Coordinates of N, CA, C and O in Angstrom, one line a residue:
M1275 N 8.2 34.0 24.1 CA 7.9 33.3 22.9 C 9.2 33.0 22.2 O 10.1 33.8 22.0
P1276 N 9.4 31.7 21.8 CA 10.7 31.3 21.2 C 10.9 31.9 19.8 O 9.9 32.1 19.1
D1277 N 12.1 32.1 19.5 CA 12.4 32.6 18.1 C 12.2 31.5 17.1 O 12.9 30.5 17.2
K1278 N 11.3 31.7 16.2 CA 10.9 30.6 15.3 C 12.0 30.2 14.3 O 12.1 29.2 13.8
S1279 N 13.0 31.1 14.1 CA 14.1 30.9 13.2 C 15.1 29.9 13.8 O 15.9 29.4 13.1
T1280 N 15.1 29.8 15.2 CA 16.1 28.9 15.8 C 15.5 27.7 16.5 O 16.3 26.8 17.0
T1281 N 14.2 27.6 16.7 CA 13.6 26.5 17.4 C 13.6 25.2 16.5 O 13.5 25.3 15.3
S1282 N 13.8 24.1 17.1 CA 13.7 22.8 16.4 C 12.4 22.1 16.6 O 12.2 21.1 16.1
E1283 N 11.5 22.8 17.3 CA 10.1 22.2 17.5 C 9.3 22.4 16.3 O 9.3 23.4 15.7
A1284 N 8.5 21.3 16.0 CA 7.6 21.4 14.9 C 6.4 22.2 15.3 O 6.0 22.1 16.5
P1285 N 5.8 23.0 14.4 CA 4.6 23.7 14.8 C 3.5 22.8 15.1 O 3.4 21.7 14.5
A1286 N 2.6 23.2 16.0 CA 1.4 22.3 16.3 C 0.5 22.2 15.1 O 0.2 23.1 14.4
A1287 N 0.0 21.0 14.9 CA -0.9 20.7 13.9 C -2.3 21.3 14.3 O -2.8 20.9 15.4
T1288 N -2.9 22.1 13.4 CA -4.2 22.6 13.7 C -5.3 22.1 12.8 O -6.5 22.1 13.1
D1289 N -4.9 21.6 11.6 CA -5.8 21.1 10.6 C -6.2 19.7 10.9 O -5.4 18.8 11.0
T1290 N -7.5 19.4 11.1 CA -8.0 18.1 11.4 C -8.6 17.4 10.3 O -9.2 16.3 10.4
T1291 N -8.6 18.0 9.1 CA -9.2 17.4 7.9 C -8.3 16.2 7.4 O -7.1 16.3 7.6
P1292 N -8.8 15.2 6.8 CA -8.0 14.1 6.4 C -7.1 14.6 5.3 O -7.4 15.5 4.5
A1293 N -5.9 14.0 5.2 CA -4.9 14.3 4.2 C -5.5 13.9 2.8 O -6.0 12.9 2.6
Q1294 N -5.3 14.8 1.8 CA -5.7 14.5 0.5 C -4.5 14.1 -0.3 O -3.4 14.5 -0.1
E1295 N -4.8 13.2 -1.3 CA -3.6 12.8 -2.2 C -3.2 14.0 -3.0 O -3.9 14.7 -3.5
I1296 N -1.9 14.2 -3.0 CA -1.3 15.2 -3.8 C -1.1 14.8 -5.2 O -0.6 13.7 -5.4
P1297 N -1.7 15.5 -6.2 CA -1.5 15.1 -7.6 C -0.1 14.8 -7.9 O 0.8 15.6 -7.5
G1298 N 0.1 13.8 -8.6 CA 1.5 13.4 -9.0 C 2.2 12.6 -8.0 O 3.4 12.3 -8.1
T1299 N 1.6 12.3 -6.8 CA 2.2 11.5 -5.8 C 2.4 10.1 -6.4 O 1.6 9.5 -7.0
P1300 N 3.7 9.6 -6.3 CA 4.0 8.2 -6.8 C 3.1 7.2 -6.2 O 2.8 7.2 -5.0
R1301 N 2.6 6.3 -7.0 CA 1.7 5.2 -6.6 C 2.5 3.9 -6.8 O 3.4 3.8 -7.7
K1302 N 2.1 2.8 -6.1 CA 2.7 1.5 -6.3 C 2.1 0.9 -7.6 O 0.9 0.9 -7.7
I1303 N 3.0 0.4 -8.4 CA 2.5 -0.4 -9.6 C 2.8 -1.9 -9.3 O 3.9 -2.3 -9.1
Y1304 N 1.7 -2.6 -9.3 CA 1.7 -4.0 -9.1 C 2.0 -4.8 -10.4 O 1.6 -4.3 -11.5
S1305 N 2.6 -6.0 -10.3 CA 2.7 -6.9 -11.4 C 1.4 -7.5 -11.7 O 0.6 -7.8 -10.7
I1306 N 1.0 -7.7 -12.9 CA -0.2 -8.3 -13.3 C -0.1 -9.8 -13.3 O 0.9 -10.4 -13.9
V1307 N -1.0 -10.5 -12.6 CA -1.0 -11.9 -12.6 C -1.5 -12.4 -13.9 O -2.5 -11.9 -14.5
K1308 N -0.8 -13.4 -14.4 CA -1.1 -14.0 -15.8 C -2.1 -15.2 -15.7 O -2.2 -15.8 -14.7
Y1309 N -2.7 -15.4 -16.8 CA -3.6 -16.6 -17.0 C -2.9 -17.8 -16.5 O -1.8 -18.1 -16.8
G1310 N -3.7 -18.6 -15.8 CA -3.1 -19.9 -15.2 C -2.8 -19.8 -13.8 O -2.6 -20.8 -13.1
D1311 N -2.6 -18.6 -13.2 CA -2.3 -18.5 -11.8 C -3.5 -18.9 -11.0 O -4.7 -18.5 -11.3
P1312 N -3.3 -19.7 -10.0 CA -4.5 -20.2 -9.2 C -5.3 -19.1 -8.5 O -6.5 -19.3 -8.3
I1313 N -4.7 -18.0 -8.2 CA -5.5 -16.9 -7.6 C -6.7 -16.5 -8.4 O -7.7 -16.0 -7.9
L1314 N -6.6 -16.6 -9.7 CA -7.6 -16.2 -10.6 C -8.8 -17.2 -10.7 O -9.9 -16.8 -11.1
E1315 N -8.6 -18.3 -10.1 CA -9.6 -19.4 -10.1 C -10.4 -19.5 -8.8 O -11.5 -20.0 -8.8
K1316 N -9.9 -19.0 -7.7 CA -10.6 -19.2 -6.5 C -11.4 -18.0 -6.1 O -11.1 -16.8 -6.5
P1317 N -12.5 -18.2 -5.4 CA -13.4 -17.1 -5.0 C -12.6 -16.1 -4.1 O -11.9 -16.5 -3.2
A1318 N -12.8 -14.8 -4.3 CA -12.1 -13.8 -3.5 C -12.9 -13.5 -2.2 O -14.1 -13.7 -2.2
A1319 N -12.2 -13.0 -1.2 CA -12.8 -12.7 0.1 C -13.7 -11.5 0.0 O -13.3 -10.5 -0.7
T1320 N -14.8 -11.5 0.7 CA -15.7 -10.3 0.8 C -15.0 -9.3 1.6 O -14.4 -9.6 2.6
I1321 N -15.2 -8.0 1.2 CA -14.7 -6.9 2.0 C -15.8 -6.4 2.9 O -16.9 -6.2 2.5
S1322 N -15.4 -6.2 4.2 CA -16.4 -5.8 5.2 C -16.2 -4.4 5.6 O -17.1 -3.8 6.2
K1323 N -15.0 -3.8 5.4 CA -14.8 -2.4 5.8 C -13.9 -1.7 4.7 O -12.8 -2.2 4.4
F1324 N -14.4 -0.6 4.3 CA -13.6 0.2 3.3 C -12.8 1.3 4.1 O -13.4 2.3 4.4
D1325 N -11.6 1.0 4.4 CA -10.8 1.9 5.3 C -9.7 2.6 4.4 O -9.7 2.4 3.2
A1326 N -8.9 3.4 5.1 CA -7.8 4.1 4.4 C -6.9 3.2 3.6 O -6.4 3.5 2.5
E1327 N -6.6 2.0 4.2 CA -5.7 1.1 3.5 C -6.3 0.6 2.2 O -5.6 0.5 1.2
L1328 N -7.6 0.3 2.2 CA -8.3 -0.2 1.0 C -8.4 1.0 0.0 O -8.2 0.7 -1.2
E1329 N -8.5 2.2 0.5 CA -8.6 3.3 -0.4 C -7.2 3.5 -1.1 O -7.2 3.8 -2.3
E1330 N -6.1 3.3 -0.4 CA -4.8 3.4 -1.0 C -4.6 2.3 -2.0 O -4.0 2.5 -3.1
L1331 N -5.1 1.1 -1.7 CA -5.0 0.0 -2.6 C -5.8 0.3 -3.9 O -5.3 0.1 -5.0
A1332 N -6.9 0.9 -3.8 CA -7.7 1.2 -5.0 C -7.0 2.2 -5.9 O -6.9 2.1 -7.1
E1333 N -6.3 3.2 -5.2 CA -5.5 4.2 -6.0 C -4.3 3.5 -6.7 O -4.0 3.8 -7.8
D1334 N -3.7 2.6 -6.0 CA -2.6 1.8 -6.6 C -3.1 1.0 -7.7 O -2.4 0.8 -8.7
M1335 N -4.3 0.4 -7.6 CA -4.9 -0.4 -8.6 C -5.1 0.5 -9.9 O -4.9 0.0 -11.0
F1336 N -5.6 1.7 -9.7 CA -5.8 2.6 -10.8 C -4.5 2.9 -11.5 O -4.4 2.8 -12.7
A1337 N -3.4 3.1 -10.8 CA -2.1 3.4 -11.3 C -1.6 2.2 -12.1 O -1.0 2.3 -13.2
T1338 N -1.8 1.0 -11.5 CA -1.4 -0.2 -12.2 C -2.2 -0.4 -13.5 O -1.6 -0.8 -14.5
M1339 N -3.5 -0.2 -13.4 CA -4.3 -0.4 -14.6 C -3.9 0.6 -15.7 O -3.8 0.2 -16.9
Y1340 N -3.6 1.9 -15.3 CA -3.2 2.9 -16.4 C -1.9 2.5 -16.9 O -1.7 2.6 -18.2
A1341 N -1.0 2.0 -16.1 CA 0.4 1.5 -16.6 C 0.2 0.4 -17.6 O 1.1 0.3 -18.5
A1342 N -0.8 -0.5 -17.4 CA -1.0 -1.6 -18.3 C -1.9 -1.2 -19.5 O -2.3 -2.1 -20.3
Q1343 N -2.3 0.0 -19.5 CA -3.2 0.6 -20.6 C -4.5 -0.1 -20.6 O -5.1 -0.4 -21.7
G1344 N -5.0 -0.4 -19.4 CA -6.3 -1.1 -19.3 C -7.4 -0.1 -18.9 O -7.1 1.1 -18.6
I1345 N -8.6 -0.6 -18.8 CA -9.8 0.2 -18.4 C -10.5 -0.4 -17.2 O -11.4 0.2 -16.7
G1346 N -10.0 -1.5 -16.8 CA -10.6 -2.2 -15.6 C -9.5 -3.2 -15.0 O -8.7 -3.7 -15.7
L1347 N -9.6 -3.3 -13.7 CA -8.6 -4.2 -13.0 C -9.3 -4.7 -11.7 O -9.8 -3.9 -10.9
A1348 N -9.2 -6.0 -11.5 CA -9.7 -6.6 -10.2 C -8.5 -7.0 -9.4 O -7.5 -7.3 -9.9
A1349 N -8.7 -7.0 -8.0 CA -7.6 -7.3 -7.1 C -7.0 -8.6 -7.4 O -5.7 -8.7 -7.3
P1350 N -7.7 -9.7 -7.7 CA -7.0 -10.9 -8.0 C -6.0 -10.8 -9.1 O -5.0 -11.6 -9.2
Q1351 N -6.2 -9.9 -10.0 CA -5.3 -9.7 -11.1 C -3.9 -9.1 -10.7 O -3.0 -9.1 -11.5
I1352 N -3.9 -8.6 -9.4 CA -2.6 -8.2 -8.9 C -2.2 -9.0 -7.7 O -1.4 -8.6 -6.9
G1353 N -2.8 -10.2 -7.6 CA -2.4 -11.2 -6.6 C -3.1 -11.0 -5.2 O -2.6 -11.6 -4.3
K1354 N -4.1 -10.2 -5.2 CA -4.8 -10.0 -3.9 C -6.2 -10.6 -4.0 O -7.0 -10.2 -4.8
S1355 N -6.5 -11.6 -3.2 CA -7.7 -12.3 -3.2 C -8.8 -11.6 -2.4 O -9.3 -12.2 -1.4
I1356 N -9.2 -10.4 -2.8 CA -10.3 -9.7 -2.2 C -11.2 -9.1 -3.3 O -10.8 -9.0 -4.4
R1357 N -12.4 -8.8 -2.9 CA -13.4 -8.4 -3.9 C -13.5 -6.9 -4.1 O -14.4 -6.3 -3.6
I1358 N -12.5 -6.4 -4.9 CA -12.5 -5.0 -5.2 C -12.0 -4.9 -6.7 O -11.1 -5.7 -7.1
A1359 N -12.6 -4.0 -7.4 CA -12.2 -3.8 -8.8 C -12.3 -2.3 -9.1 O -13.0 -1.6 -8.4
V1360 N -11.5 -1.8 -10.0 CA -11.5 -0.4 -10.4 C -11.7 -0.4 -11.9 O -11.3 -1.3 -12.7
V1361 N -12.4 0.7 -12.3 CA -12.8 0.9 -13.7 C -12.7 2.3 -14.1 O -13.1 3.2 -13.3
D1362 N -12.1 2.6 -15.3 CA -12.1 4.0 -15.8 C -12.0 3.8 -17.3 O -11.0 3.6 -17.9
V1363 N -13.2 4.0 -18.0 CA -13.3 3.8 -19.4 C -12.7 5.0 -20.1 O -12.5 5.0 -21.3
T1364 N -12.3 6.1 -19.4 CA -11.7 7.2 -20.0 C -10.1 7.1 -20.0 O -9.5 8.0 -20.5
S1365 N -9.6 6.0 -19.5 CA -8.2 5.8 -19.4 C -7.4 6.9 -18.7 O -6.3 7.3 -19.1
G1366 N -8.1 7.5 -17.7 CA -7.4 8.5 -16.9 C -7.7 10.0 -17.4 O -7.2 10.9 -16.7
K1367 N -8.4 10.1 -18.4 CA -8.6 11.5 -19.0 C -9.7 12.3 -18.2 O -9.6 13.5 -18.2
N1368 N -10.5 11.6 -17.5 CA -11.6 12.2 -16.7 C -11.6 11.6 -15.3 O -12.2 10.6 -15.0
P1369 N -10.9 12.3 -14.3 CA -10.8 11.7 -12.9 C -12.2 11.4 -12.3 O -12.3 10.6 -11.4
E1370 N -13.2 12.2 -12.7 CA -14.6 11.9 -12.2 C -15.2 10.7 -12.7 O -16.2 10.2 -12.1
A1371 N -14.6 10.0 -13.7 CA -15.2 8.8 -14.3 C -14.7 7.6 -13.6 O -15.1 6.5 -13.9
K1372 N -13.7 7.7 -12.6 CA -13.2 6.6 -11.9 C -14.3 5.9 -11.1 O -15.0 6.5 -10.4
I1373 N -14.3 4.5 -11.2 CA -15.3 3.8 -10.4 C -14.6 2.7 -9.6 O -13.7 2.0 -10.2
V1374 N -14.9 2.6 -8.3 CA -14.4 1.6 -7.5 C -15.5 0.7 -7.1 O -16.5 1.1 -6.6
L1375 N -15.4 -0.6 -7.4 CA -16.4 -1.6 -7.1 C -16.0 -2.5 -5.9 O -14.9 -3.1 -6.0
V1376 N -16.8 -2.5 -4.9 CA -16.5 -3.3 -3.7 C -17.5 -4.4 -3.6 O -18.7 -4.1 -3.6
N1377 N -17.1 -5.6 -3.5 CA -18.1 -6.8 -3.5 C -19.1 -6.8 -4.6 O -20.3 -6.9 -4.4
P1378 N -18.6 -6.6 -5.9 CA -19.5 -6.5 -7.0 C -20.1 -7.9 -7.2 O -19.6 -8.9 -7.0
Q1379 N -21.4 -7.8 -7.7 CA -22.1 -9.0 -8.1 C -22.8 -8.8 -9.4 O -23.3 -7.7 -9.7
I1380 N -22.8 -9.8 -10.3 CA -23.5 -9.7 -11.5 C -24.9 -10.3 -11.2 O -25.1 -11.4 -10.8
I1381 N -25.9 -9.4 -11.3 CA -27.3 -9.8 -11.0 C -28.1 -10.1 -12.2 O -29.2 -10.7 -12.0
A1382 N -27.7 -9.7 -13.4 CA -28.4 -10.0 -14.6 C -27.5 -9.9 -15.7 O -26.5 -9.1 -15.7
G1383 N -27.7 -10.6 -16.8 CA -26.9 -10.5 -18.0 C -27.7 -10.8 -19.2 O -28.6 -11.6 -19.1
E1384 N -27.4 -10.1 -20.3 CA -28.2 -10.3 -21.5 C -27.4 -9.9 -22.7 O -26.6 -9.0 -22.6
G1385 N -27.6 -10.7 -23.8 CA -26.9 -10.3 -25.0 C -25.5 -10.7 -25.0 O -25.0 -11.4 -24.2
E1386 N -24.8 -10.2 -26.1 CA -23.4 -10.5 -26.3 C -22.6 -9.3 -26.7 O -23.2 -8.5 -27.5
K1387 N -21.5 -9.1 -26.2 CA -20.6 -7.9 -26.5 C -19.2 -8.4 -26.8 O -18.7 -9.1 -26.0
R1388 N -18.7 -7.9 -27.9 CA -17.3 -8.3 -28.2 C -16.5 -7.0 -28.3 O -16.9 -5.9 -28.8
E1389 N -15.3 -7.1 -27.8 CA -14.4 -5.9 -27.7 C -13.0 -6.3 -28.1 O -12.6 -7.5 -27.9
E1390 N -12.3 -5.5 -28.8 CA -10.9 -5.8 -29.3 C -9.9 -5.5 -28.3 O -8.7 -5.7 -28.5
K1391 N -10.2 -5.0 -27.1 CA -9.2 -4.7 -26.0 C -8.9 -6.0 -25.3 O -9.7 -6.7 -24.9
A1392 N -7.6 -6.2 -25.2 CA -7.1 -7.4 -24.6 C -7.1 -7.2 -23.1 O -6.9 -6.2 -22.6
A1393 N -7.5 -8.3 -22.3 CA -7.4 -8.2 -20.9 C -6.0 -8.2 -20.4 O -5.1 -8.8 -21.0
C1394 N -5.8 -7.5 -19.3 CA -4.4 -7.4 -18.7 C -3.8 -8.7 -18.4 O -2.6 -8.9 -18.6
R1395 N -4.6 -9.7 -18.0 CA -4.0 -11.0 -17.7 C -3.8 -11.9 -18.9 O -3.2 -13.0 -18.8
F1396 N -4.2 -11.4 -20.1 CA -4.0 -12.2 -21.3 C -3.3 -11.3 -22.3 O -3.8 -10.9 -23.4
P1397 N -2.0 -10.9 -22.0 CA -1.3 -10.0 -23.0 C -1.2 -10.7 -24.3 O -0.9 -11.9 -24.4
D1398 N -1.4 -10.0 -25.4 CA -1.3 -10.5 -26.8 C -2.4 -11.4 -27.1 O -3.0 -11.4 -28.2
F1399 N -2.8 -12.3 -26.2 CA -3.9 -13.3 -26.5 C -5.2 -12.7 -26.9 O -5.8 -13.0 -27.9
G1400 N -5.6 -11.7 -26.1 CA -7.0 -11.1 -26.4 C -7.0 -10.4 -27.7 O -8.0 -10.6 -28.5
A1401 N -6.0 -9.7 -28.1 CA -6.0 -9.0 -29.4 C -6.0 -10.0 -30.5 O -6.7 -9.8 -31.5
T1402 N -5.2 -11.0 -30.4 CA -5.1 -12.1 -31.4 C -6.4 -12.8 -31.5 O -6.9 -13.0 -32.6
W1403 N -7.0 -13.2 -30.4 CA -8.3 -13.9 -30.5 C -9.4 -13.0 -31.1 O -10.1 -13.5 -32.0
C1404 N -9.4 -11.8 -30.7 CA -10.4 -10.9 -31.2 C -10.3 -10.7 -32.7 O -11.2 -10.6 -33.5
A1405 N -9.0 -10.6 -33.2 CA -8.7 -10.4 -34.6 C -9.2 -11.6 -35.4 O -9.8 -11.4 -36.5
R1406 N -9.0 -12.8 -34.9 CA -9.4 -14.0 -35.6 C -10.9 -14.2 -35.6 O -11.5 -14.8 -36.4
N1407 N -11.6 -13.7 -34.5 CA -13.0 -14.0 -34.3 C -13.9 -12.8 -34.6 O -15.1 -12.9 -34.3
S1408 N -13.4 -11.7 -35.0 CA -14.2 -10.5 -35.2 C -15.2 -10.6 -36.3 O -16.2 -9.8 -36.3
S1409 N -15.0 -11.5 -37.2 CA -16.0 -11.6 -38.3 C -17.2 -12.5 -38.0 O -18.1 -12.6 -38.7
R1410 N -17.2 -13.1 -36.8 CA -18.3 -13.9 -36.4 C -19.5 -13.1 -36.0 O -19.5 -12.1 -35.5

């Protein structure tokens, strides 16, 4: 048996469970695409497979959304023309409240809702518009 203190061999991996994200692991923060960018106007591609790469993207999207102080973010808003969005109305306070939407569709709509939170792609504009129009 080799002396473990002098061997350069890595120990054999015995754990076959998938790696879990370590809390505090740095995430990629994307730039937010602004109003007027063509990617916001074209239909995004449908997702057919939710794999590890897409899971990583979703976590990066949460980090980007939190950095922008938002509660929702869609992939086109970070320059990726695919149908995925993330939502967390707790702004990161409750990890169990995180929602990932893949290929979302609006199937019904009713009523009207106004909110004073500006959209990430409309910095300053949303708050200004809401302030001017909140009395309506």
